[in-house]
Short mmCIF file of C-alpha atoms (C1' of nucleotides) in Angstrom, two decimals:
data_model
loop_
_atom_site.label_atom_id
_atom_site.label_comp_id
_atom_site.label_asym_id
_atom_site.label_seq_id
_atom_site.Cartn_x
_atom_site.Cartn_y
_atom_site.Cartn_z
CA MET M 1 18.53 77.74 -80.60
CA THR M 2 15.08 76.80 -80.61
CA ASP M 3 14.19 78.10 -83.99
CA ASP M 4 11.14 77.27 -85.53
CA THR M 5 12.59 76.78 -88.84
CA TRP M 6 15.34 74.37 -87.57
CA SER M 7 15.14 70.79 -87.30
CA PRO M 8 17.34 68.14 -86.14
CA PRO M 9 19.73 66.60 -88.55
CA HIS M 10 19.00 63.04 -89.44
CA ILE M 11 21.95 60.58 -88.81
CA LEU M 12 22.85 57.09 -89.88
CA LEU M 13 23.14 54.68 -87.15
CA ALA M 14 25.06 51.56 -86.97
CA VAL M 15 25.99 48.84 -84.75
CA ASP M 16 29.51 47.54 -84.75
CA LEU M 17 30.57 44.09 -82.70
CA VAL M 18 33.94 43.41 -81.05
CA ILE M 19 33.88 39.67 -80.69
CA LEU M 20 36.69 38.14 -78.58
CA THR M 21 37.68 34.52 -77.89
CA LEU M 22 40.58 32.76 -77.24
CA ARG M 23 42.62 30.38 -79.85
CA GLU M 24 45.58 28.48 -78.80
CA THR M 25 46.17 30.63 -75.74
CA HIS M 26 45.86 33.89 -77.85
CA LEU M 27 43.51 36.51 -77.72
CA HIS M 28 41.59 36.58 -81.27
CA VAL M 29 38.92 39.16 -82.52
CA LEU M 30 36.36 38.24 -85.25
CA LEU M 31 36.83 40.40 -88.41
CA VAL M 32 35.18 40.37 -91.72
CA GLU M 33 36.29 41.15 -95.33
CA ARG M 34 34.34 44.41 -96.62
CA GLY M 35 32.51 43.39 -99.71
CA ILE M 36 31.70 46.96 -100.73
CA GLU M 37 33.05 50.50 -100.77
CA PRO M 38 34.43 52.45 -98.80
CA TYR M 39 37.40 50.09 -97.71
CA ARG M 40 36.24 47.32 -99.76
CA GLY M 41 38.42 44.06 -99.35
CA CYS M 42 39.80 45.69 -96.22
CA ALA M 43 39.34 44.03 -92.78
CA ALA M 44 36.55 45.56 -90.43
CA LEU M 45 34.35 44.85 -87.53
CA PRO M 46 31.04 42.72 -88.32
CA GLY M 47 28.16 44.99 -88.13
CA GLY M 48 25.82 47.22 -90.02
CA PHE M 49 22.72 49.79 -90.28
CA LEU M 50 19.84 49.31 -88.18
CA ASN M 51 17.25 47.46 -90.12
CA ASN M 52 14.48 49.96 -89.69
CA ASP M 53 13.63 52.68 -87.13
CA ARG M 54 11.73 50.30 -84.70
CA GLU M 55 14.79 47.86 -83.99
CA GLY M 56 16.39 48.32 -80.94
CA LEU M 57 20.12 48.80 -80.48
CA LEU M 58 20.70 45.51 -78.92
CA ALA M 59 18.73 43.72 -80.94
CA ALA M 60 20.34 44.98 -84.26
CA ALA M 61 23.67 43.74 -82.56
CA HIS M 62 22.54 40.52 -82.01
CA ARG M 63 21.10 40.29 -85.49
CA GLU M 64 24.52 41.18 -87.02
CA LEU M 65 26.20 38.69 -84.68
CA ASP M 66 23.91 35.96 -86.37
CA GLU M 67 23.97 37.35 -89.94
CA GLU M 68 27.80 38.04 -89.98
CA ALA M 69 29.27 35.39 -87.63
CA ASP M 70 26.85 32.74 -87.31
CA LEU M 71 27.12 32.70 -83.52
CA ASP M 72 24.28 31.72 -81.29
CA ALA M 73 23.92 35.15 -80.05
CA THR M 74 21.55 34.27 -77.06
CA GLN M 75 24.38 32.29 -75.25
CA LEU M 76 26.89 35.27 -75.52
CA HIS M 77 27.71 37.84 -73.20
CA LEU M 78 26.99 41.12 -74.81
CA GLU M 79 27.61 44.64 -73.64
CA GLN M 80 27.92 48.14 -74.65
CA LEU M 81 31.19 49.23 -75.38
CA GLY M 82 30.85 52.72 -76.73
CA THR M 83 29.71 55.35 -79.32
CA TYR M 84 31.92 56.51 -81.98
CA GLY M 85 30.78 59.36 -83.84
CA ASP M 86 33.51 61.34 -85.41
CA ALA M 87 32.23 63.68 -88.10
CA ASN M 88 34.61 62.29 -90.45
CA ARG M 89 34.81 58.56 -89.73
CA ASP M 90 32.75 57.35 -92.63
CA PRO M 91 33.00 58.97 -95.79
CA ARG M 92 29.68 57.95 -96.98
CA GLY M 93 28.30 60.49 -94.36
CA ARG M 94 27.57 61.10 -90.90
CA VAL M 95 27.70 57.47 -89.45
CA VAL M 96 27.44 57.12 -85.59
CA SER M 97 28.25 53.46 -84.68
CA VAL M 98 27.21 52.30 -81.19
CA THR M 99 29.62 49.23 -80.60
CA TYR M 100 29.03 45.94 -78.05
CA LEU M 101 31.47 43.81 -76.88
CA ALA M 102 30.96 40.25 -76.92
CA ILE M 103 32.94 37.08 -75.41
CA ALA M 104 32.86 33.86 -77.11
CA PRO M 105 34.14 30.44 -75.40
CA ARG M 106 36.71 28.75 -77.75
CA LEU M 107 35.14 28.21 -81.14
CA PRO M 108 36.10 25.79 -83.91
CA GLU M 109 36.98 27.32 -87.16
CA PRO M 110 36.60 30.81 -88.69
CA THR M 111 32.92 30.87 -89.19
CA ALA M 112 31.94 32.27 -92.54
CA GLY M 113 28.70 33.98 -92.11
CA THR M 114 26.03 34.44 -94.79
CA ASP M 115 26.61 38.18 -94.88
CA ALA M 116 29.97 39.12 -95.03
CA ALA M 117 32.26 38.34 -97.81
CA ARG M 118 34.84 36.36 -95.51
CA ALA M 119 34.90 36.34 -91.59
CA ALA M 120 38.12 35.20 -89.82
CA TRP M 121 39.34 35.02 -86.15
CA ARG M 122 42.66 37.32 -86.40
CA PRO M 123 44.93 37.87 -83.42
CA VAL M 124 44.72 40.80 -81.69
CA ASP M 125 48.32 41.47 -81.52
CA ALA M 126 48.46 41.74 -85.35
CA ILE M 127 45.75 44.63 -84.95
CA VAL M 128 47.32 46.49 -82.14
CA SER M 129 50.82 46.52 -83.47
CA GLY M 130 49.14 48.21 -86.46
CA GLU M 131 50.45 45.00 -88.79
CA LEU M 132 46.87 44.39 -89.94
CA PRO M 133 45.21 47.74 -90.91
CA LEU M 134 41.32 48.06 -90.59
CA ALA M 135 38.75 49.96 -92.03
CA PHE M 136 37.40 53.40 -90.21
CA ASP M 137 38.40 53.88 -86.77
CA HIS M 138 37.95 50.15 -85.78
CA ASP M 139 41.42 49.67 -84.78
CA VAL M 140 40.63 52.00 -81.84
CA ILE M 141 37.54 50.55 -80.78
CA ILE M 142 39.24 46.97 -80.86
CA ALA M 143 41.76 48.69 -78.42
CA ASP M 144 39.18 50.03 -76.49
CA GLY M 145 37.52 46.61 -76.09
CA ILE M 146 40.55 44.89 -75.26
CA GLU M 147 41.19 47.27 -72.41
CA ARG M 148 37.44 46.91 -71.31
CA ALA M 149 37.82 43.15 -71.28
CA ARG M 150 41.24 43.31 -69.26
CA SER M 151 39.65 45.66 -66.78
CA LYS M 152 36.43 43.67 -66.40
CA LEU M 153 38.56 40.57 -65.72
CA GLU M 154 39.49 41.87 -62.53
CA HIS M 155 36.21 42.33 -60.88
CA THR M 156 33.77 40.39 -62.77
CA PRO M 157 33.43 36.90 -63.60
CA LEU M 158 34.06 37.69 -67.30
CA ALA M 159 36.60 35.13 -67.97
CA THR M 160 34.36 32.22 -67.36
CA ALA M 161 32.51 33.58 -70.48
CA PHE M 162 36.00 32.81 -72.26
CA CYS M 163 35.41 28.89 -71.06
CA GLU M 164 33.19 26.15 -71.84
CA PRO M 165 30.39 25.72 -69.34
CA VAL M 166 32.29 23.43 -67.36
CA PHE M 167 36.19 24.29 -66.74
CA THR M 168 39.06 23.67 -64.77
CA ILE M 169 41.07 26.30 -62.72
CA SER M 170 43.86 26.21 -65.16
CA ASP M 171 41.40 26.76 -68.25
CA LEU M 172 40.45 29.67 -66.11
CA GLN M 173 44.22 30.72 -65.82
CA GLN M 174 44.70 30.68 -69.26
CA VAL M 175 42.20 33.13 -69.94
CA TYR M 176 43.78 35.39 -67.58
CA GLU M 177 47.27 35.03 -68.72
CA ALA M 178 46.01 35.35 -72.44
CA VAL M 179 44.03 38.20 -72.16
CA TRP M 180 46.29 40.22 -69.74
CA GLY M 181 49.57 38.84 -71.73
CA VAL M 182 51.31 37.98 -68.33
CA ASP M 183 52.32 34.79 -66.43
CA LEU M 184 50.43 34.11 -63.10
CA ASP M 185 51.65 31.44 -60.51
CA PRO M 186 49.32 28.36 -60.65
CA ARG M 187 49.41 27.62 -57.02
CA ASN M 188 48.58 31.18 -55.90
CA PHE M 189 46.14 31.66 -58.82
CA TYR M 190 44.29 28.35 -57.73
CA ARG M 191 43.71 29.55 -54.33
CA LYS M 192 42.97 33.23 -55.14
CA VAL M 193 40.27 32.49 -57.32
CA GLN M 194 38.58 29.80 -55.07
CA LYS M 195 38.61 32.38 -52.15
CA VAL M 196 36.23 34.73 -54.23
CA PRO M 197 32.85 33.82 -52.76
CA ASN M 198 30.29 32.51 -55.46
CA PHE M 199 32.68 32.93 -58.30
CA LEU M 200 33.41 29.33 -58.74
CA LEU M 201 30.91 26.25 -58.12
CA PRO M 202 32.53 23.09 -57.82
CA VAL M 203 31.16 20.47 -59.80
CA ASP M 204 31.22 17.21 -57.83
CA ALA M 205 32.78 14.16 -58.49
CA GLU M 206 34.07 14.62 -61.76
CA ARG M 207 37.63 15.30 -63.57
CA ARG M 208 39.19 15.34 -66.76
CA VAL M 209 42.09 13.98 -68.72
CA THR M 210 44.89 15.49 -69.58
CA LYS M 211 48.79 14.66 -68.92
CA GLY M 212 49.29 15.19 -65.02
CA ARG M 213 47.00 14.93 -62.30
CA PRO M 214 43.30 15.29 -63.05
CA ALA M 215 41.81 18.73 -62.00
CA ARG M 216 38.63 19.40 -60.27
CA LEU M 217 35.95 20.81 -62.43
CA PHE M 218 33.82 24.05 -61.74
CA THR M 219 31.16 26.10 -63.21
CA ALA M 220 30.67 29.90 -63.13
CA GLY M 221 29.08 30.96 -59.91
CA PRO M 222 26.27 33.50 -59.56
CA ALA M 223 28.45 36.21 -58.55
CA THR M 224 28.29 39.39 -60.74
CA THR M 225 31.07 41.15 -59.07
CA LEU M 226 34.46 39.55 -57.53
CA HIS M 227 34.92 40.34 -53.88
CA PRO M 228 38.04 40.55 -53.43
CA PRO M 229 39.14 41.38 -57.10
CA ILE M 230 41.63 39.45 -58.96
CA PRO M 231 44.22 42.36 -59.75
CA ARG M 232 46.25 42.53 -62.49
CA PRO M 233 50.18 42.29 -61.52
CA ASP M 234 51.58 45.74 -61.71
CA HIS M 235 52.77 46.59 -65.14
CA THR M 236 50.75 49.40 -64.08
CA ALA M 237 53.45 50.27 -61.55
CA SER M 238 55.88 51.25 -64.07
CA ARG M 239 53.43 53.60 -66.14
CA GLN M 240 51.64 55.24 -63.49
CA GLY M 241 52.29 58.81 -64.09
CA GLU M 242 51.27 58.85 -67.63
CA MET W 1 20.22 41.93 -96.62
CA THR W 2 22.37 43.96 -99.01
CA ASP W 3 19.14 44.71 -100.99
CA ASP W 4 19.63 47.36 -103.49
CA THR W 5 16.24 49.04 -102.90
CA TRP W 6 16.88 49.11 -99.15
CA SER W 7 18.30 52.16 -97.51
CA PRO W 8 19.26 52.60 -93.90
CA PRO W 9 16.81 54.39 -91.47
CA HIS W 10 17.50 57.96 -90.31
CA ILE W 11 17.67 58.58 -86.82
CA LEU W 12 17.58 61.61 -84.46
CA LEU W 13 20.55 61.84 -82.27
CA ALA W 14 20.56 63.57 -78.97
CA VAL W 15 23.32 63.97 -76.30
CA ASP W 16 22.26 64.21 -72.80
CA LEU W 17 24.41 65.36 -69.72
CA VAL W 18 24.58 63.82 -66.42
CA ILE W 19 26.38 66.57 -64.48
CA LEU W 20 27.06 65.75 -60.64
CA THR W 21 28.45 67.98 -57.82
CA LEU W 22 28.50 68.15 -54.21
CA ARG W 23 26.45 70.57 -52.28
CA GLU W 24 26.17 70.39 -48.41
CA THR W 25 27.79 66.91 -48.48
CA HIS W 26 25.20 65.53 -50.71
CA LEU W 27 25.43 64.21 -54.20
CA HIS W 28 23.25 66.50 -56.69
CA VAL W 29 22.50 66.33 -60.31
CA LEU W 30 21.71 69.17 -62.62
CA LEU W 31 18.13 69.09 -64.00
CA VAL W 32 16.14 71.30 -66.09
CA GLU W 33 12.50 71.82 -66.63
CA ARG W 34 11.28 71.26 -69.89
CA GLY W 35 9.81 73.94 -71.79
CA ILE W 36 8.04 71.94 -74.79
CA GLU W 37 6.36 68.56 -75.25
CA PRO W 38 6.64 65.77 -74.49
CA TYR W 39 6.90 65.71 -70.89
CA ARG W 40 6.43 69.62 -70.92
CA GLY W 41 7.25 71.13 -67.31
CA CYS W 42 8.77 68.05 -66.14
CA ALA W 43 12.17 67.44 -65.03
CA ALA W 44 14.93 66.35 -67.48
CA LEU W 45 18.57 66.00 -67.88
CA PRO W 46 20.23 68.93 -69.86
CA GLY W 47 20.60 68.06 -73.55
CA GLY W 48 19.38 68.31 -77.17
CA PHE W 49 19.99 67.15 -80.57
CA LEU W 50 22.81 67.69 -82.93
CA ASN W 51 23.03 71.04 -84.30
CA ASN W 52 23.80 69.80 -87.70
CA ASP W 53 25.51 66.68 -89.34
CA ARG W 54 29.10 68.06 -88.93
CA GLU W 55 28.76 68.37 -84.92
CA GLY W 56 30.75 65.86 -83.04
CA LEU W 57 29.24 64.37 -80.20
CA LEU W 58 31.57 65.70 -77.80
CA ALA W 59 31.36 69.08 -79.18
CA ALA W 60 27.66 68.91 -78.98
CA ALA W 61 27.67 67.78 -75.44
CA HIS W 62 30.01 70.72 -74.59
CA ARG W 63 27.74 72.86 -76.33
CA GLU W 64 24.61 72.03 -74.21
CA LEU W 65 26.59 72.08 -71.11
CA ASP W 66 27.16 75.54 -72.01
CA GLU W 67 23.85 76.64 -73.42
CA GLU W 68 21.66 74.74 -70.65
CA ALA W 69 24.02 75.22 -67.53
CA ASP W 70 26.12 78.15 -68.22
CA LEU W 71 29.34 75.97 -66.99
CA ASP W 72 32.59 76.61 -68.05
CA ALA W 73 32.78 73.24 -70.15
CA THR W 74 36.49 73.34 -70.68
CA GLN W 75 37.49 72.91 -67.16
CA LEU W 76 35.16 69.71 -66.82
CA HIS W 77 35.83 66.38 -66.71
CA LEU W 78 33.57 64.87 -69.42
CA GLU W 79 33.27 61.11 -70.25
CA GLN W 80 31.07 59.31 -72.56
CA LEU W 81 28.43 57.15 -70.27
CA GLY W 82 26.46 55.06 -72.63
CA THR W 83 23.70 55.17 -75.28
CA TYR W 84 20.28 54.77 -74.77
CA GLY W 85 18.20 53.80 -77.97
CA ASP W 86 15.11 51.75 -76.91
CA ALA W 87 12.64 52.08 -79.84
CA ASN W 88 9.98 53.70 -77.28
CA ARG W 89 11.83 56.02 -75.27
CA ASP W 90 10.80 59.10 -77.07
CA PRO W 91 7.18 59.51 -78.35
CA ARG W 92 8.40 61.90 -81.06
CA GLY W 93 10.14 59.15 -82.80
CA ARG W 94 13.55 57.26 -82.85
CA VAL W 95 15.60 59.14 -80.77
CA VAL W 96 18.92 57.72 -79.91
CA SER W 97 20.79 59.38 -76.90
CA VAL W 98 24.49 59.53 -76.33
CA THR W 99 25.10 60.55 -72.47
CA TYR W 100 28.13 62.16 -70.86
CA LEU W 101 29.07 62.11 -67.67
CA ALA W 102 30.51 65.24 -66.09
CA ILE W 103 31.81 66.10 -62.44
CA ALA W 104 31.86 69.79 -61.20
CA PRO W 105 33.41 71.18 -58.05
CA ARG W 106 31.08 72.74 -55.49
CA LEU W 107 29.26 75.42 -57.37
CA PRO W 108 27.42 78.54 -56.07
CA GLU W 109 23.71 78.78 -56.98
CA PRO W 110 21.14 77.08 -59.25
CA THR W 111 22.60 78.42 -62.67
CA ALA W 112 19.91 79.42 -64.88
CA GLY W 113 21.05 78.85 -68.28
CA THR W 114 19.98 80.51 -71.57
CA ASP W 115 18.15 77.75 -72.91
CA ALA W 116 16.28 75.48 -70.47
CA ALA W 117 13.27 77.00 -68.66
CA ARG W 118 15.00 76.33 -65.34
CA ALA W 119 17.72 74.74 -64.15
CA ALA W 120 18.52 73.62 -60.71
CA TRP W 121 20.60 71.00 -58.56
CA ARG W 122 18.67 68.38 -57.24
CA PRO W 123 19.82 65.75 -54.69
CA VAL W 124 19.95 62.30 -56.29
CA ASP W 125 18.25 60.68 -53.45
CA ALA W 126 15.18 61.92 -54.43
CA ILE W 127 15.54 60.71 -58.08
CA VAL W 128 16.63 57.28 -57.18
CA SER W 129 13.76 57.01 -54.60
CA GLY W 130 11.31 57.74 -57.41
CA GLU W 131 10.40 60.58 -55.32
CA LEU W 132 11.03 63.12 -58.37
CA PRO W 133 9.93 61.71 -61.63
CA LEU W 134 11.87 62.42 -64.70
CA ALA W 135 11.31 62.58 -68.25
CA PHE W 136 12.05 59.65 -70.92
CA ASP W 137 14.36 57.14 -69.21
CA HIS W 138 16.49 59.92 -67.59
CA ASP W 139 16.21 58.08 -63.99
CA VAL W 140 17.84 55.01 -65.52
CA ILE W 141 20.61 57.37 -67.13
CA ILE W 142 21.37 59.24 -63.62
CA ALA W 143 21.21 55.83 -62.04
CA ASP W 144 24.01 54.54 -64.47
CA GLY W 145 26.06 57.89 -64.17
CA ILE W 146 26.10 57.66 -60.47
CA GLU W 147 27.26 54.04 -60.25
CA ARG W 148 29.73 54.84 -62.94
CA ALA W 149 31.07 57.84 -60.59
CA ARG W 150 30.93 55.54 -57.46
CA SER W 151 33.03 52.76 -59.31
CA LYS W 152 35.69 55.46 -60.62
CA LEU W 153 36.22 56.54 -57.48
CA GLU W 154 38.07 53.58 -56.47
CA HIS W 155 40.64 53.49 -59.08
CA THR W 156 40.88 56.76 -60.52
CA PRO W 157 41.49 60.25 -59.43
CA LEU W 158 37.94 61.29 -60.19
CA ALA W 159 37.24 62.47 -56.84
CA THR W 160 39.51 65.60 -57.10
CA ALA W 161 37.24 66.67 -59.84
CA PHE W 162 34.59 67.59 -57.14
CA CYS W 163 36.94 69.58 -55.23
CA GLU W 164 38.38 73.24 -55.77
CA PRO W 165 41.83 73.28 -57.33
CA VAL W 166 43.47 73.11 -54.12
CA PHE W 167 41.77 71.08 -51.10
CA THR W 168 42.69 69.47 -47.97
CA ILE W 169 42.57 65.51 -47.51
CA SER W 170 39.10 65.86 -45.25
CA ASP W 171 37.58 67.67 -48.54
CA LEU W 172 38.47 64.64 -50.59
CA GLN W 173 37.13 62.46 -47.91
CA GLN W 174 33.84 64.21 -47.87
CA VAL W 175 33.50 63.73 -51.43
CA TYR W 176 34.15 59.83 -50.82
CA GLU W 177 31.62 59.63 -48.26
CA ALA W 178 29.04 61.57 -50.19
CA VAL W 179 29.37 59.87 -53.28
CA TRP W 180 29.74 56.51 -51.50
CA GLY W 181 27.14 57.13 -48.86
CA VAL W 182 29.45 55.62 -46.35
CA ASP W 183 31.47 56.83 -43.33
CA LEU W 184 35.32 56.47 -43.47
CA ASP W 185 38.03 56.72 -40.66
CA PRO W 186 39.80 60.08 -41.11
CA ARG W 187 42.96 58.76 -39.82
CA ASN W 188 43.02 55.77 -42.19
CA PHE W 189 41.67 57.49 -45.05
CA TYR W 190 44.55 60.33 -44.34
CA ARG W 191 47.29 57.78 -44.97
CA LYS W 192 45.64 55.47 -47.67
CA VAL W 193 45.25 58.34 -50.22
CA GLN W 194 48.77 59.81 -49.47
CA LYS W 195 49.90 56.25 -49.91
CA VAL W 196 48.84 56.07 -53.74
CA PRO W 197 51.62 57.37 -55.88
CA ASN W 198 50.96 60.51 -57.96
CA PHE W 199 47.53 60.97 -56.70
CA LEU W 200 47.99 63.97 -54.46
CA LEU W 201 50.35 66.84 -54.66
CA PRO W 202 51.15 68.49 -51.45
CA VAL W 203 50.94 72.27 -51.83
CA ASP W 204 54.03 73.37 -49.68
CA ALA W 205 53.67 76.02 -46.87
CA GLU W 206 50.21 76.63 -47.09
CA ARG W 207 47.29 75.94 -44.57
CA ARG W 208 43.47 76.96 -44.32
CA VAL W 209 41.49 77.81 -41.56
CA THR W 210 38.40 76.04 -40.04
CA LYS W 211 38.03 75.18 -36.33
CA GLY W 212 40.78 72.48 -35.48
CA ARG W 213 44.05 72.06 -36.36
CA PRO W 214 45.12 73.55 -39.86
CA ALA W 215 45.24 71.25 -42.61
CA ARG W 216 47.78 70.78 -45.37
CA LEU W 217 46.84 71.54 -48.86
CA PHE W 218 46.92 69.55 -51.97
CA THR W 219 46.31 69.59 -55.57
CA ALA W 220 45.67 66.72 -57.91
CA GLY W 221 48.71 64.82 -58.98
CA PRO W 222 49.33 63.49 -62.44
CA ALA W 223 48.17 59.77 -61.82
CA THR W 224 45.32 58.76 -64.18
CA THR W 225 44.88 55.64 -62.43
CA LEU W 226 45.13 54.84 -58.46
CA HIS W 227 47.66 51.97 -57.70
CA PRO W 228 46.59 50.67 -55.00
CA PRO W 229 43.18 51.69 -55.50
CA ILE W 230 40.78 53.16 -52.83
CA PRO W 231 38.22 50.25 -52.38
CA ARG W 232 34.60 50.86 -51.31
CA PRO W 233 33.96 49.50 -47.98
CA ASP W 234 32.15 45.97 -48.49
CA HIS W 235 28.59 46.98 -48.34
CA THR W 236 29.26 44.54 -51.41
CA ALA W 237 29.91 41.76 -49.37
CA SER W 238 26.29 41.69 -48.42
CA ARG W 239 24.81 41.71 -51.95
CA GLN W 240 27.17 39.41 -53.69
CA GLY W 241 25.38 36.70 -55.26
CA GLU W 242 22.63 39.16 -56.65
"C1'" DA L 1 59.05 1.03 -60.88
"C1'" DC L 2 60.48 5.22 -62.15
"C1'" DC L 3 60.28 9.37 -64.40
"C1'" DC L 4 57.39 13.29 -66.21
"C1'" DT L 5 53.51 16.51 -66.15
"C1'" DT L 6 49.74 18.70 -63.88
"C1'" DT L 7 47.18 19.80 -59.99
"C1'" DT L 8 46.55 20.55 -55.04
"C1'" DT L 9 48.10 21.69 -50.29
"C1'" DG L 10 51.63 23.92 -47.08
"C1'" DT L 11 54.60 27.29 -45.46
"C1'" DC L 12 56.76 31.69 -44.41
"C1'" DA L 13 58.18 36.17 -44.58
"C1'" DC L 14 56.18 40.50 -46.17
"C1'" DT L 15 52.77 44.10 -46.86
"C1'" DC L 16 48.58 45.72 -46.20
"C1'" DT L 17 44.41 46.99 -43.35
"C1'" DA L 18 41.03 48.14 -39.90
"C1'" DA L 19 40.66 49.90 -35.47
"C1'" DC L 20 41.76 52.52 -31.97
"C1'" DA L 21 45.13 55.81 -29.12
"C1'" DA L 22 47.26 59.82 -28.83
"C1'" DA L 23 49.76 63.90 -29.80
"C1'" DA L 24 49.81 68.57 -32.25
"C1'" DA L 25 47.83 72.96 -33.60
"C1'" DG L 26 44.91 76.03 -33.46
"C1'" DC L 27 40.30 78.46 -31.77
"C1'" DT L 28 37.21 80.14 -27.98
"C1'" DA L 29 35.42 81.32 -23.70
"C1'" DC L 30 35.92 82.37 -19.23
"C1'" DG S 1 46.16 83.04 -20.19
"C1'" DT S 2 44.93 78.46 -19.36
"C1'" DA S 3 41.49 75.03 -20.04
"C1'" DG S 4 38.35 72.61 -23.16
"C1'" DC S 5 36.89 72.06 -27.95
"C1'" DT S 6 37.87 70.83 -32.45
"C1'" DT S 7 40.23 68.94 -36.29
"C1'" DT S 8 44.49 67.28 -38.09
"C1'" DT S 9 48.41 64.46 -38.04
"C1'" DT S 10 51.35 60.62 -36.60
"C1'" DG S 11 51.59 55.87 -33.67
"C1'" DT S 12 50.62 51.26 -32.62
"C1'" DT S 13 48.96 46.56 -33.02
"C1'" DA S 14 46.75 42.47 -34.02
"C1'" DG S 15 44.86 40.42 -38.04
"C1'" DA S 16 44.14 39.46 -42.84
"C1'" DG S 17 45.91 39.06 -47.32
"C1'" DT S 18 50.16 38.46 -51.06
"C1'" DG S 19 54.00 36.52 -53.57
"C1'" DA S 20 57.31 33.23 -53.83
"C1'" DC S 21 58.66 28.81 -53.27
"C1'" DA S 22 58.63 23.84 -51.37
"C1'" DA S 23 56.43 19.52 -51.50
"C1'" DA S 24 52.88 16.30 -51.95
"C1'" DA S 25 49.19 14.12 -54.59
"C1'" DA S 26 47.69 11.78 -58.77
"C1'" DG S 27 47.64 9.98 -62.87
"C1'" DG S 28 50.35 8.79 -67.76
"C1'" DG S 29 54.14 6.57 -70.44
"C1'" DT S 30 58.18 3.94 -71.08
#
DNA sequence: ACCCTTTTTGTCACTCTAACAAAAAGCTAC
DNA sequence: GTAGCTTTTTGTTAGAGTGACAAAAAGGGT
């Protein structure tokens, strides 16, 4: 194994980003249209190769976020999702992709970045249903990202990252409903989230205008994990033995 | 950015393994003694570079598991833990390491593999306390692996991977106690794990010899997730706002 | 003023939980 | 062999947590 004549193979390292947001109560992911082969013209995740061999992985992710999506990367929640390195996933050669998951609050319009041909928010439903084909194994990566986000909603304050800095509890509920794809009882949800220590911080003496009774405003508290958690309703009960 | 003269940098890609097991009711991790520079003679995780640019990441992990630890890789639970790619983590150059987490049942003796100088089970306490220094950033990787294992014990049947194919409920309890570092009530634990559908399958009409009353035997059931989960006692309650 | 919407507070039956008691089923030693 | 020890299994019970639903509060619109 340790052969003097052998030297380790060199690999092309890429970073790809799964950027999720909420638009019109539906979960969307940011996609770009590829301008070069392979998969030219096809939808793909924003991402790219490392600039040089001194650039950190997270730094590269932030750079791509800025270049291709024109998002203020410093504000975003960014976490490593997984590394995808099947030998045949890229026809150009051995490309290993480190992927990151980012959560963005509601954003205005399909931000056209400087780098990619076109950038647009796409509903994740169209992707998981196979209706919108993606380049490489990006459909799998997105599915993994969604599942990660769904899971993190249960025991981390991730949902607040989808919201504006100041939000109401029904704003928060819409996040949970959109990401989980379920309906929740507003009354029970209202108290459940407030019962979690350090999850929500009330912003005193403020309200907001909608149609019905004005709602109290909150900001994200200092909690990093939710105790007790906000469990998903058990659609899981029906698919337990899988 | 897309400059015709620019070409992506080549990276050295490694895989490293965090292999956890239980010995004498304490959590241990498999370490090897490095035979070459850098960090020669220092303890490190088993791992190494990809053999060639056709080898898959998981395949490389399995190969290293076999070469350095002499473990039957096919039987082990193996999952991607994370990718570590700080620019300065390896003095030899830009090495990005994809790490995998493996869980092994109680194993006989420090298995000396064919590849590494020495392989030995080390208690994780000595590592997290800093008492036993490790090469590279392997201490961080191990800490992440332990936290992953602790978390997975709550909502996956991972604990059964620490046990023999057939085990008693108090065997299982010892796993939870060792990994979490807490004491659990045997009577409540007994019923709680049995109440989780598809977690444990009773092995009928069998028993085992210890000192007290013979215990029923079980095998791992088909469940992939635990509903309801087995929550950690809230040491978490005291460190919520961190 | 009345209706509509949305938010917030109440209630209640039910389940789940932690804590502890007690019984069951062997083994050991006298 | 029987008394005591250990470990496993079953019971019990008070308290917390949950989901489903009612009702009140607080505005806006007509």
